[in-house]
C-alpha positions as a LaTeX table, in Angstrom:
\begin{tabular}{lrrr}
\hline
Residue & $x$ (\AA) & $y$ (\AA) & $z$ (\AA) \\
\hline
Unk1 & 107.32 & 53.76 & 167.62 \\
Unk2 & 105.33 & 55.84 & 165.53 \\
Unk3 & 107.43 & 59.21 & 166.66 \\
Unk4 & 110.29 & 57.08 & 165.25 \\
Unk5 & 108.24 & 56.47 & 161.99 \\
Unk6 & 107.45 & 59.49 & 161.35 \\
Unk7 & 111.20 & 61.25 & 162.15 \\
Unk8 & 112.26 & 59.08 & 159.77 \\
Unk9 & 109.56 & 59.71 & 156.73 \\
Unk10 & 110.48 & 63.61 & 157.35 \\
Unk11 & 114.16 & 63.21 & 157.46 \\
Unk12 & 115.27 & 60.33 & 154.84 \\
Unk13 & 114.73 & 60.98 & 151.04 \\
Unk14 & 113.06 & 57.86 & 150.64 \\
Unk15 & 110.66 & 58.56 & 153.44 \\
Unk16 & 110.02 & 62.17 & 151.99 \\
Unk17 & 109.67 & 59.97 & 148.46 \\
Unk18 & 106.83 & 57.98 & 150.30 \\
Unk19 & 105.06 & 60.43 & 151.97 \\
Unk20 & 104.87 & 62.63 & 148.00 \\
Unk21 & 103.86 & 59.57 & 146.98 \\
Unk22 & 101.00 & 59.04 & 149.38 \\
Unk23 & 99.40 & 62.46 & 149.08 \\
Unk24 & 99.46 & 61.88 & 145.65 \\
Unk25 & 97.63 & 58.76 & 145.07 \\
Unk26 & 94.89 & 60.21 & 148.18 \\
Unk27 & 94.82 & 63.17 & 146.06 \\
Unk28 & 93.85 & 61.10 & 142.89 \\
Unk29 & 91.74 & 58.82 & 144.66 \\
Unk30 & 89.89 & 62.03 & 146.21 \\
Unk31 & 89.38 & 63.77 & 142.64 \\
Unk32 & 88.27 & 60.24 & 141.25 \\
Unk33 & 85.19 & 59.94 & 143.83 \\
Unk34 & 84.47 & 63.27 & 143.06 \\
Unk35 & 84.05 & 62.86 & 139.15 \\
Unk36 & 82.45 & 59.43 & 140.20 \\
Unk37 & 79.87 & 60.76 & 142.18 \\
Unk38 & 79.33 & 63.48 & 139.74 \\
Unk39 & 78.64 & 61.33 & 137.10 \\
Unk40 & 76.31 & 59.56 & 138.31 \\
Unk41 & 74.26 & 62.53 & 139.75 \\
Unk42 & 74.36 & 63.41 & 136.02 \\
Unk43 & 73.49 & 59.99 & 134.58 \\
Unk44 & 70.40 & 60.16 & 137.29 \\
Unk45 & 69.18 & 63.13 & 136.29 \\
Unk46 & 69.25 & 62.46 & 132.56 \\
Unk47 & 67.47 & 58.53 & 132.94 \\
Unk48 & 64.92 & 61.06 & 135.16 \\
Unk49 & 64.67 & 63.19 & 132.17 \\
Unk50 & 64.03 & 60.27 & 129.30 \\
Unk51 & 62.06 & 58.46 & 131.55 \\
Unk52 & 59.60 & 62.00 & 131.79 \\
Unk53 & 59.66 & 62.60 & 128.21 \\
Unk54 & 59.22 & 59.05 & 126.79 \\
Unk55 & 55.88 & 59.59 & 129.77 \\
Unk56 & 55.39 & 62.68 & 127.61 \\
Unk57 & 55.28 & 60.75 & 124.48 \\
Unk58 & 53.34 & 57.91 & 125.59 \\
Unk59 & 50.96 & 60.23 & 126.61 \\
Unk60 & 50.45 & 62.25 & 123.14 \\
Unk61 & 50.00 & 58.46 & 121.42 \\
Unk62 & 47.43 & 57.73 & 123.14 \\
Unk63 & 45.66 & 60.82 & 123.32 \\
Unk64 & 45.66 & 60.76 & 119.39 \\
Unk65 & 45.52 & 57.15 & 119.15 \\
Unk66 & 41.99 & 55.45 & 118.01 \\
Unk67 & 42.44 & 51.62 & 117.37 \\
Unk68 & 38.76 & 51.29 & 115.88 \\
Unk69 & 36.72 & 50.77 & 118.55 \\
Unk70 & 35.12 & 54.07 & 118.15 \\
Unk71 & 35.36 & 54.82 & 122.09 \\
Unk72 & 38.29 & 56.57 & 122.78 \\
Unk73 & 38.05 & 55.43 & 126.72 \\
Unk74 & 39.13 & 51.93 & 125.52 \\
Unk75 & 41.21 & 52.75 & 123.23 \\
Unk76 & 42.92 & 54.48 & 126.20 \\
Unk77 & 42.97 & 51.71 & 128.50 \\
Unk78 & 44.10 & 49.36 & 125.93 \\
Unk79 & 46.95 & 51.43 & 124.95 \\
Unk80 & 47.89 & 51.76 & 128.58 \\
Unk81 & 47.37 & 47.85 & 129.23 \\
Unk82 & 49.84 & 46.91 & 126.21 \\
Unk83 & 52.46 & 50.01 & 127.30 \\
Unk84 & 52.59 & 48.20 & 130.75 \\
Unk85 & 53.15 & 44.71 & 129.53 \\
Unk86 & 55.64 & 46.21 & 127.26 \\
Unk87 & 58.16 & 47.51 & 129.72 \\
\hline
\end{tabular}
């Protein structure tokens, strides 16, 4: 049955029609998975990247933060206490 199938996709225009058909839309779907995957290899990499410099940032207030206590220890850890309850 599927000798007969495939005589007549290779013989018949329609078939031959079909089977163009076919390996196009695989071809598309292929290319689309591709750019898909791609994409978000590239979207990961960049939330990696903000996620390190907003770190960065965070990192530079508090260092030159002082929120009047005059001990730059707590001023640290209350910095980091609000950032946490922030996010």
């Amino acid at each position: 049955m599927l000798g007969l199938a495939a005589s007549w996709l290779a013989r018949s225009a329609l078939g031959r029609a079909v089977t163009g058909a076919l390996a196009i839309l695989v071809a598309v779907t292929l290319y689309l998975r591709h750019r898909h995957r791609k994409t978000r290899r590239r979207l990961k990499e960049a939330v990696e990247l903000q996620r390190l410099r907003d770190g960065a940032a965070t990192r530079r207030r508090m260092d030159n933060a002082d929120i009047g206590s005059g001990d730059p220890d707590d001023d640290r850890q209350w910095l980091l206490a609000r950032g946490r309850r922030g996010r």
